[in-house]
Short mmCIF file of C-alpha atoms in Angstrom, two decimals:
data_model
loop_
_atom_site.label_atom_id
_atom_site.label_comp_id
_atom_site.label_asym_id
_atom_site.label_seq_id
_atom_site.Cartn_x
_atom_site.Cartn_y
_atom_site.Cartn_z
CA MET A 1 2.29 7.64 43.66
CA VAL A 2 5.10 5.99 45.51
CA ARG A 3 7.27 8.86 47.50
CA ALA A 4 11.01 8.98 47.50
CA GLY A 5 11.32 7.03 50.66
CA GLU A 6 9.40 4.29 49.26
CA ARG A 7 11.09 4.23 46.02
CA ARG A 8 14.22 3.53 48.22
CA ALA A 9 12.47 0.66 49.56
CA ALA A 10 11.48 -0.40 46.21
CA ILE A 11 15.10 -0.72 44.96
CA GLY A 12 16.10 -2.92 47.62
CA ALA A 13 19.57 -3.60 49.15
CA ARG A 14 21.05 -4.87 45.80
CA GLY A 15 19.92 -1.62 44.22
CA ARG A 16 21.17 0.62 46.94
CA LEU A 17 24.58 -0.78 46.64
CA ALA A 18 24.35 -0.30 42.91
CA LEU A 19 23.46 3.39 43.21
CA ARG A 20 26.40 4.00 45.82
CA ALA A 21 28.98 2.34 43.33
CA ALA A 22 27.57 4.40 40.54
CA GLU A 23 28.22 7.46 42.83
CA ALA A 24 31.64 6.54 43.28
CA ALA A 25 32.27 5.98 39.64
CA THR A 26 30.84 9.13 38.82
CA TRP A 27 33.06 10.92 41.28
CA ALA A 28 36.17 9.15 39.98
CA SER A 29 35.51 9.75 36.33
CA ARG A 30 34.99 13.47 37.21
CA LYS A 31 37.88 13.64 39.41
CA ALA A 32 40.13 12.24 36.43
CA GLY A 33 38.75 14.75 33.96
CA ARG A 34 36.94 12.17 32.00
CA GLY A 35 33.69 14.23 31.63
CA ARG A 36 30.48 14.48 33.84
CA GLY A 37 30.80 10.54 34.55
CA SER A 38 26.92 9.82 34.27
CA MET A 39 27.39 7.12 31.80
CA ILE A 40 29.93 5.32 33.67
CA GLY A 41 27.96 5.58 36.72
CA GLY A 42 24.64 4.16 35.15
CA LEU A 43 26.78 1.26 33.58
CA VAL A 44 28.20 0.30 36.85
CA ALA A 45 24.66 0.46 38.55
CA LEU A 46 23.28 -1.66 35.78
CA LYS A 47 26.13 -4.22 36.08
CA ILE A 48 25.71 -4.57 39.77
CA ASP A 49 21.63 -4.68 39.52
CA PRO A 50 20.06 -5.33 36.22
CA ASP A 51 16.85 -4.42 37.34
CA ILE A 52 17.76 -1.14 38.61
CA LEU A 53 15.86 0.99 35.99
CA THR A 54 12.54 -0.64 37.30
CA GLY A 55 13.31 0.62 40.80
CA LEU A 56 14.27 4.13 39.80
CA GLY A 57 11.30 4.48 37.57
CA SER A 58 8.70 3.35 40.22
CA GLY A 59 6.14 5.81 41.42
CA ARG A 60 6.86 8.55 38.79
CA ARG A 61 4.84 9.82 36.26
CA THR A 62 7.01 9.27 33.23
CA VAL A 63 6.96 10.41 29.49
CA VAL A 64 9.18 8.34 27.19
CA VAL A 65 10.04 10.42 23.98
CA THR A 66 11.38 8.55 20.73
CA GLY A 67 11.62 8.70 17.17
CA THR A 68 14.52 9.19 14.41
CA ASN A 69 14.72 12.91 14.62
CA GLY A 70 13.95 15.49 17.41
CA LYS A 71 14.09 13.15 20.37
CA SER A 72 16.45 15.43 22.27
CA THR A 73 14.56 18.74 21.54
CA THR A 74 11.17 17.26 22.18
CA THR A 75 12.38 15.81 25.48
CA ARG A 76 13.76 19.12 26.54
CA MET A 77 10.45 20.64 25.46
CA THR A 78 8.42 18.15 27.43
CA ALA A 79 10.56 18.51 30.54
CA ALA A 80 9.89 22.14 30.44
CA ALA A 81 6.22 21.90 30.31
CA LEU A 82 6.12 19.23 32.99
CA ALA A 83 8.18 21.41 35.29
CA THR A 84 5.10 23.37 35.45
CA LEU A 85 3.73 20.57 37.75
CA GLY A 86 6.65 19.75 39.67
CA ASP A 87 10.27 18.41 39.61
CA VAL A 88 11.23 16.59 36.60
CA ALA A 89 13.99 13.84 36.00
CA THR A 90 15.51 14.10 32.57
CA GLN A 91 18.74 13.68 30.59
CA ALA A 92 20.46 17.08 29.91
CA ASP A 93 22.92 15.43 27.30
CA GLY A 94 20.77 13.20 25.13
CA ALA A 95 22.20 9.96 26.49
CA ASN A 96 19.39 7.96 25.62
CA MET A 97 20.11 4.19 26.21
CA ASP A 98 19.89 2.46 29.52
CA ALA A 99 23.04 3.81 31.27
CA GLY A 100 22.16 7.36 30.50
CA ILE A 101 18.42 6.88 31.60
CA VAL A 102 19.61 5.13 34.87
CA ALA A 103 21.93 7.99 35.46
CA ALA A 104 19.25 10.78 34.92
CA LEU A 105 16.58 8.92 37.19
CA HIS A 106 19.14 8.54 39.94
CA ALA A 107 20.45 12.27 39.57
CA HIS A 108 17.05 13.45 40.16
CA PHE A 109 15.78 10.83 42.75
CA ASP A 110 13.06 12.61 44.36
CA ALA A 111 11.56 14.00 41.40
CA PRO A 112 7.89 12.99 40.85
CA LEU A 113 8.08 13.52 37.09
CA ALA A 114 10.32 12.16 34.17
CA ALA A 115 10.76 13.18 30.62
CA LEU A 116 13.18 10.38 29.06
CA GLU A 117 14.52 10.58 25.81
CA VAL A 118 14.84 6.87 24.49
CA ASP A 119 16.46 5.28 21.64
CA GLU A 120 13.90 3.67 19.45
CA LEU A 121 15.35 0.00 19.78
CA HIS A 122 15.39 0.53 23.74
CA VAL A 123 11.70 1.87 23.96
CA PRO A 124 10.05 -1.59 24.62
CA HIS A 125 12.16 -2.73 27.50
CA VAL A 126 12.33 0.73 28.99
CA CYS A 127 8.74 0.89 28.84
CA ASP A 128 8.40 -2.33 30.53
CA ALA A 129 10.70 -1.03 33.28
CA VAL A 130 9.07 2.17 33.99
CA SER A 131 5.54 1.81 33.00
CA PRO A 132 5.22 5.28 31.34
CA ALA A 133 2.06 7.50 31.57
CA ALA A 134 2.65 8.58 28.21
CA VAL A 135 4.95 7.80 24.91
CA VAL A 136 5.65 10.35 22.55
CA LEU A 137 6.27 8.94 18.94
CA LEU A 138 7.90 11.54 16.72
CA ASN A 139 8.65 10.05 13.23
CA LEU A 140 10.77 7.06 11.85
CA SER A 141 12.92 6.93 9.13
CA ARG A 142 16.35 5.48 8.02
CA ASP A 143 19.20 6.09 10.16
CA GLN A 144 22.22 3.95 11.16
CA LEU A 145 21.17 0.80 9.15
CA ASP A 146 24.48 -0.94 10.23
CA ARG A 147 23.28 -0.40 13.72
CA VAL A 148 19.45 -0.03 13.74
CA GLY A 149 18.39 -2.25 10.81
CA GLU A 150 15.56 -1.85 8.43
CA ILE A 151 12.92 0.62 9.41
CA ASN A 152 9.71 -1.23 9.06
CA MET A 153 11.37 -3.58 11.63
CA ILE A 154 11.61 -0.80 14.04
CA GLU A 155 7.95 -0.04 13.52
CA ARG A 156 6.91 -3.54 14.36
CA LYS A 157 8.95 -3.56 17.61
CA LEU A 158 7.40 -0.26 18.69
CA ARG A 159 4.07 -1.68 17.95
CA ALA A 160 4.70 -4.89 19.77
CA GLY A 161 6.00 -2.84 22.94
CA LEU A 162 3.04 -0.54 23.11
CA ALA A 163 0.76 -3.53 22.98
CA ARG A 164 2.17 -4.37 26.43
CA HIS A 165 1.24 -1.15 27.79
CA PRO A 166 -2.63 -0.67 27.08
CA GLU A 167 -3.03 1.98 29.80
CA THR A 168 -0.30 4.23 28.55
CA VAL A 169 -1.46 7.14 26.47
CA VAL A 170 0.37 7.31 22.90
CA ILE A 171 1.13 10.69 21.64
CA ALA A 172 1.49 10.10 17.82
CA ASN A 173 2.46 12.11 14.95
CA CYS A 174 -0.43 11.12 12.43
CA ASP A 175 1.45 12.83 9.33
CA ASP A 176 4.00 10.13 9.67
CA VAL A 177 3.01 6.85 8.04
CA LEU A 178 5.30 4.60 10.10
CA VAL A 179 4.52 6.24 13.57
CA THR A 180 0.67 5.92 12.81
CA SER A 181 1.10 2.20 12.10
CA ALA A 182 2.94 1.75 15.49
CA ALA A 183 0.27 3.76 17.37
CA PHE A 184 -2.86 2.48 15.46
CA ASP A 185 -3.79 -0.39 17.61
CA ALA A 186 -3.27 1.32 20.99
CA PRO A 187 -6.35 1.78 22.74
CA ASN A 188 -5.27 5.37 24.36
CA VAL A 189 -3.72 7.57 21.25
CA VAL A 190 -3.56 11.31 20.95
CA TRP A 191 -3.15 12.20 17.31
CA VAL A 192 -0.88 15.41 16.75
CA ALA A 193 -0.41 16.73 13.07
CA ALA A 194 3.05 17.54 13.81
CA GLY A 195 4.27 17.51 10.18
CA GLY A 196 6.23 15.27 8.05
CA GLY A 197 8.64 16.81 5.43
CA TRP A 198 10.27 13.49 4.69
CA ALA A 199 8.07 10.76 3.20
CA GLY A 200 10.76 8.71 1.35
CA ASP A 201 10.55 5.78 3.77
CA SER A 202 6.79 5.58 3.84
CA VAL A 203 5.90 4.98 0.14
CA SER A 204 4.29 1.64 1.02
CA CYS A 205 1.85 0.43 3.99
CA PRO A 206 3.82 -0.86 6.63
CA ARG A 207 0.85 -3.28 7.24
CA THR A 208 -0.07 -4.62 3.68
CA GLY A 209 2.78 -3.53 1.51
CA GLU A 210 0.47 -1.75 -0.80
CA PRO A 211 1.17 1.76 -2.15
CA ILE A 212 0.48 4.75 0.29
CA VAL A 213 -1.50 7.54 -1.73
CA TRP A 214 -0.92 11.36 -0.55
CA ASP A 215 -3.71 13.74 -1.13
CA GLY A 216 -2.28 17.26 0.17
CA GLU A 217 -1.78 16.61 3.87
CA HIS A 218 -3.80 13.39 3.94
CA TRP A 219 -2.66 9.85 3.23
CA TYR A 220 -4.28 6.42 2.83
CA SER A 221 -3.03 2.92 2.06
CA THR A 222 -4.60 1.27 -1.11
CA GLY A 223 -4.83 -2.11 0.40
CA SER A 224 -6.68 -1.48 3.63
CA GLU A 225 -8.57 0.99 5.88
CA PHE A 226 -5.26 2.23 7.37
CA LYS A 227 -5.21 5.98 6.78
CA ARG A 228 -4.21 9.39 8.47
CA PRO A 229 -6.30 9.71 11.50
CA THR A 230 -8.29 13.10 12.37
CA PRO A 231 -5.59 15.05 14.63
CA ASP A 232 -6.51 16.06 18.04
CA TRP A 233 -3.67 18.80 17.84
CA TRP A 234 -2.61 20.60 14.82
CA LEU A 235 -0.60 23.85 14.38
CA ASP A 236 0.15 26.40 11.74
CA ASP A 237 2.65 29.20 11.39
CA GLU A 238 1.24 31.14 14.55
CA ASN A 239 -1.02 29.18 16.75
CA LEU A 240 -1.30 25.66 18.21
CA TYR A 241 -4.75 24.14 18.20
CA GLY A 242 -6.23 21.60 20.48
CA PRO A 243 -9.48 20.01 21.55
CA ASP A 244 -12.69 21.77 22.39
CA GLY A 245 -11.68 24.61 19.96
CA LEU A 246 -8.28 25.54 21.91
CA THR A 247 -6.30 28.23 20.28
CA ILE A 248 -2.87 29.17 21.73
CA PRO A 249 -0.46 31.54 19.95
CA MET A 250 2.88 29.76 19.69
CA THR A 251 6.28 31.62 18.89
CA LEU A 252 9.31 29.18 19.59
CA ALA A 253 12.95 30.33 20.56
CA LEU A 254 14.08 27.61 18.24
CA PRO A 255 13.92 27.71 14.40
CA GLY A 256 12.21 25.49 11.87
CA LYS A 257 8.80 23.71 10.90
CA ALA A 258 9.97 20.47 12.52
CA ASN A 259 10.50 21.99 15.74
CA ARG A 260 7.01 23.57 16.04
CA GLY A 261 5.80 19.84 15.39
CA ASN A 262 8.13 18.70 18.33
CA ALA A 263 6.70 21.63 20.48
CA ALA A 264 3.06 20.53 19.55
CA GLN A 265 3.74 16.69 20.76
CA ALA A 266 5.63 18.11 24.00
CA VAL A 267 2.64 19.99 24.85
CA ALA A 268 0.13 17.25 23.97
CA ALA A 269 2.17 15.23 26.33
CA ALA A 270 2.32 17.39 29.16
CA VAL A 271 -1.38 18.10 28.96
CA THR A 272 -2.01 14.49 29.01
CA LEU A 273 -0.46 14.58 32.46
CA GLY A 274 -2.34 17.52 33.73
CA ALA A 275 -0.57 20.69 32.79
CA VAL A 276 -2.28 23.74 31.77
CA PRO A 277 -2.01 24.11 27.94
CA THR A 278 -1.10 27.62 27.81
CA ASP A 279 1.33 27.31 30.53
CA SER A 280 2.87 24.17 28.65
CA VAL A 281 3.22 26.33 25.39
CA ILE A 282 4.96 29.15 27.31
CA ALA A 283 7.40 26.80 28.84
CA ALA A 284 8.19 24.83 25.68
CA SER A 285 8.64 28.21 23.67
CA GLY A 286 11.29 29.37 25.95
CA VAL A 287 13.84 26.27 25.05
CA ASN A 288 16.51 28.15 22.94
CA GLU A 289 19.27 25.54 23.25
CA VAL A 290 19.62 21.55 23.26
CA ALA A 291 22.91 20.23 24.21
CA GLY A 292 24.69 23.05 22.29
CA ARG A 293 22.46 22.67 19.09
CA TYR A 294 21.14 26.02 17.67
CA SER A 295 23.97 27.90 19.80
CA THR A 296 25.89 30.53 18.69
CA VAL A 297 29.68 31.01 19.58
CA GLN A 298 32.33 33.32 18.65
CA HIS A 299 35.55 32.17 16.90
CA GLY A 300 37.88 34.58 15.99
CA SER A 301 36.26 36.75 13.40
CA HIS A 302 33.39 34.35 12.94
CA SER A 303 29.99 34.07 14.62
CA VAL A 304 29.25 30.48 14.37
CA ARG A 305 25.72 28.96 14.86
CA MET A 306 25.90 25.14 15.16
CA LEU A 307 23.10 22.85 13.78
CA LEU A 308 23.04 19.11 14.03
CA ALA A 309 21.74 16.38 11.63
CA LYS A 310 22.01 12.69 11.63
CA ASN A 311 20.15 10.94 8.56
CA PRO A 312 18.48 11.99 5.19
CA ALA A 313 15.38 13.25 6.92
CA GLY A 314 17.16 15.25 9.71
CA TRP A 315 19.41 16.83 6.99
CA GLN A 316 16.56 17.74 4.84
CA GLU A 317 15.06 19.66 7.90
CA ALA A 318 18.37 21.28 8.92
CA LEU A 319 19.30 22.59 5.33
CA SER A 320 16.08 24.37 5.49
CA MET A 321 17.10 26.46 8.44
CA ILE A 322 20.18 27.59 6.78
CA ASP A 323 20.14 31.45 6.34
CA PRO A 324 21.00 32.28 2.79
CA THR A 325 22.45 35.61 3.70
CA VAL A 326 25.18 33.97 5.91
CA ASP A 327 29.07 34.66 4.97
CA GLY A 328 29.96 30.93 4.97
CA LEU A 329 28.62 27.39 5.34
CA VAL A 330 30.73 24.49 6.80
CA ILE A 331 29.17 21.19 6.19
CA ALA A 332 31.16 18.60 8.33
CA VAL A 333 30.74 14.65 8.38
CA ASN A 334 32.26 11.79 10.20
CA GLY A 335 31.72 8.08 9.67
CA GLN A 336 32.40 6.79 13.13
CA VAL A 337 30.02 3.94 14.89
CA PRO A 338 27.98 6.49 16.29
CA ASP A 339 27.46 8.07 12.92
CA GLY A 340 26.92 4.96 10.99
CA GLU A 341 29.80 3.98 9.15
CA ASP A 342 27.67 3.78 5.80
CA LEU A 343 27.53 7.31 4.26
CA SER A 344 25.58 6.26 1.20
CA TRP A 345 22.84 8.33 2.56
CA LEU A 346 24.53 11.41 1.44
CA TRP A 347 23.08 10.74 -2.07
CA ASP A 348 19.42 11.11 -0.61
CA VAL A 349 19.97 14.54 0.71
CA ARG A 350 19.38 17.58 -1.64
CA PHE A 351 22.71 19.85 -1.35
CA GLU A 352 21.69 22.18 -4.18
CA HIS A 353 20.91 25.83 -3.86
CA PHE A 354 24.02 27.33 -2.16
CA GLU A 355 24.75 29.62 -5.22
CA ASN A 356 25.49 32.76 -3.13
CA VAL A 357 27.03 30.88 0.02
CA ALA A 358 30.83 29.85 0.57
CA VAL A 359 30.45 26.31 1.24
CA VAL A 360 33.22 24.29 2.92
CA ALA A 361 33.10 20.35 3.30
CA ALA A 362 34.75 19.31 6.51
CA GLY A 363 35.17 16.14 8.75
CA GLU A 364 36.68 12.90 8.58
CA ARG A 365 34.65 12.03 5.35
CA ALA A 366 35.16 15.54 3.78
CA THR A 367 36.24 13.84 0.53
CA ASP A 368 33.07 11.81 0.21
CA LEU A 369 31.09 14.88 1.06
CA GLY A 370 32.87 16.72 -1.54
CA VAL A 371 32.00 14.17 -4.23
CA ARG A 372 28.39 14.59 -3.30
CA LEU A 373 28.46 18.29 -3.47
CA LEU A 374 30.27 18.32 -6.91
CA TYR A 375 27.44 16.24 -8.28
CA ALA A 376 24.91 18.63 -6.78
CA GLY A 377 26.56 21.51 -8.63
CA SER A 378 27.52 23.12 -5.28
CA GLN A 379 30.63 25.09 -5.40
CA HIS A 380 32.67 24.34 -2.37
CA THR A 381 36.29 24.02 -0.90
CA THR A 382 37.59 21.11 1.19
CA VAL A 383 39.20 21.82 4.51
CA ALA A 384 39.04 18.34 6.54
CA ASP A 385 39.58 20.19 10.03
CA PRO A 386 36.31 21.86 10.89
CA LEU A 387 37.99 24.66 12.69
CA LYS A 388 40.01 25.49 9.95
CA ALA A 389 37.14 25.08 7.63
CA ILE A 390 35.31 28.05 9.79
CA GLU A 391 38.50 30.08 9.63
CA SER A 392 38.71 29.79 5.79
CA CYS A 393 35.31 31.34 5.44
CA PRO A 394 34.85 35.30 5.07
CA PRO A 395 34.69 37.12 8.20
CA GLY A 396 31.04 37.27 9.74
CA ARG A 397 28.32 34.73 10.29
CA VAL A 398 29.20 31.04 9.43
CA GLU A 399 26.63 28.19 9.82
CA VAL A 400 27.85 24.91 10.71
CA LEU A 401 26.03 21.67 9.71
CA ALA A 402 27.49 18.66 11.21
CA ASN A 403 26.65 14.92 11.92
CA TYR A 404 26.87 13.43 15.53
CA THR A 405 30.64 13.12 16.15
CA ALA A 406 31.72 15.81 13.94
CA PHE A 407 29.29 18.14 15.90
CA ARG A 408 30.34 16.70 19.36
CA ASP A 409 34.30 17.09 18.61
CA LEU A 410 33.79 20.63 17.08
CA GLY A 411 31.78 21.76 20.09
CA ARG A 412 34.51 20.42 22.43
CA ALA A 413 37.09 22.18 20.45
CA LEU A 414 35.32 25.47 20.55
CA ALA A 415 34.72 25.04 24.34
CA ARG A 416 38.46 24.40 24.97
CA GLU A 417 39.16 27.47 23.03
CA ALA A 418 36.58 29.48 25.16
CA ASN A 419 37.99 28.02 28.37
CA ASP A 420 41.73 28.93 27.39
CA ALA A 421 40.76 32.66 26.20
#
């Protein structure tokens, strides 16, 4: 393994200049009160040295985590599990494109390990740069079609990218048809039955176009030998099971079945790199908050729990985490570029079954959401400002379910309020 000093030599003079410029840009951004400055630092470094990612990634044992949903949570769990082996470079804020990855590796320059969250479209060239020891494939479903494009195209790009790295171990969710297809030809695959609550984007075989048939938890293509592989790791409501009869009790701090699947893949990745399975489970289970998600904050007479969802599959999972005994539910939706400006996906989400909860539609696209809730038969009010929407709920516990920019902006508003108090 390349040591930190050798990594500096591998970066070269141009790379060192790029990193010094990145440090200056980061400092200036922070002094100007424009945030942490990591993104601008990464952008500056890449502008000066387009190959800086290769230098920063050299000599590390890296896990790349990707998928439509669960990237940030799984990356945090993977980093926690890998930390049982040594220092880990990782993103703290979910910045999963090149600039954010460069910033994370620069900030943890000496770390021999890395757990990197990577946007699906960026996985092939990031893998080319950092030559990961493992790639975690979580799930694939429709998300931001105006930016990402058709989902089968993403599967094909991932498949082609993995083919260039036959030495990489792929940790793949065998309950997801598209993920299985992307990993199916890789020579080193660890299959994890991580669950797949959303099958709406996997009705046909990505390889032949023939129907996919489901038989309980198993599935197969009617047009080829393509079918659900036998998992190496699997789980139930109490335990995580692994190779050679391994059984480990697993109780997570985070809610939801999807997060149990995320933890299973994080543990499998860490074990692939040499971590002790029980230590990995304990470390991943201790993750209780991810960039503000699942956190609870006080706003006046309301105790507010924050949940994030960004696409039909994610919304369906997040809705299953809503406590039906809460005093209010605020659903906030924006339609900015990071969210995807086309909100037709709202009609794929089941918004029924809120009979006993005060529901408030909020966000920049509160009216669009209100129409969808009306057709779902969900009694609701419409208050565009998420803070005022929370205040309109009865005193007590309020759940907030928001898409990306609505979640981000509300989190900032609540943080400013807490700082001013």
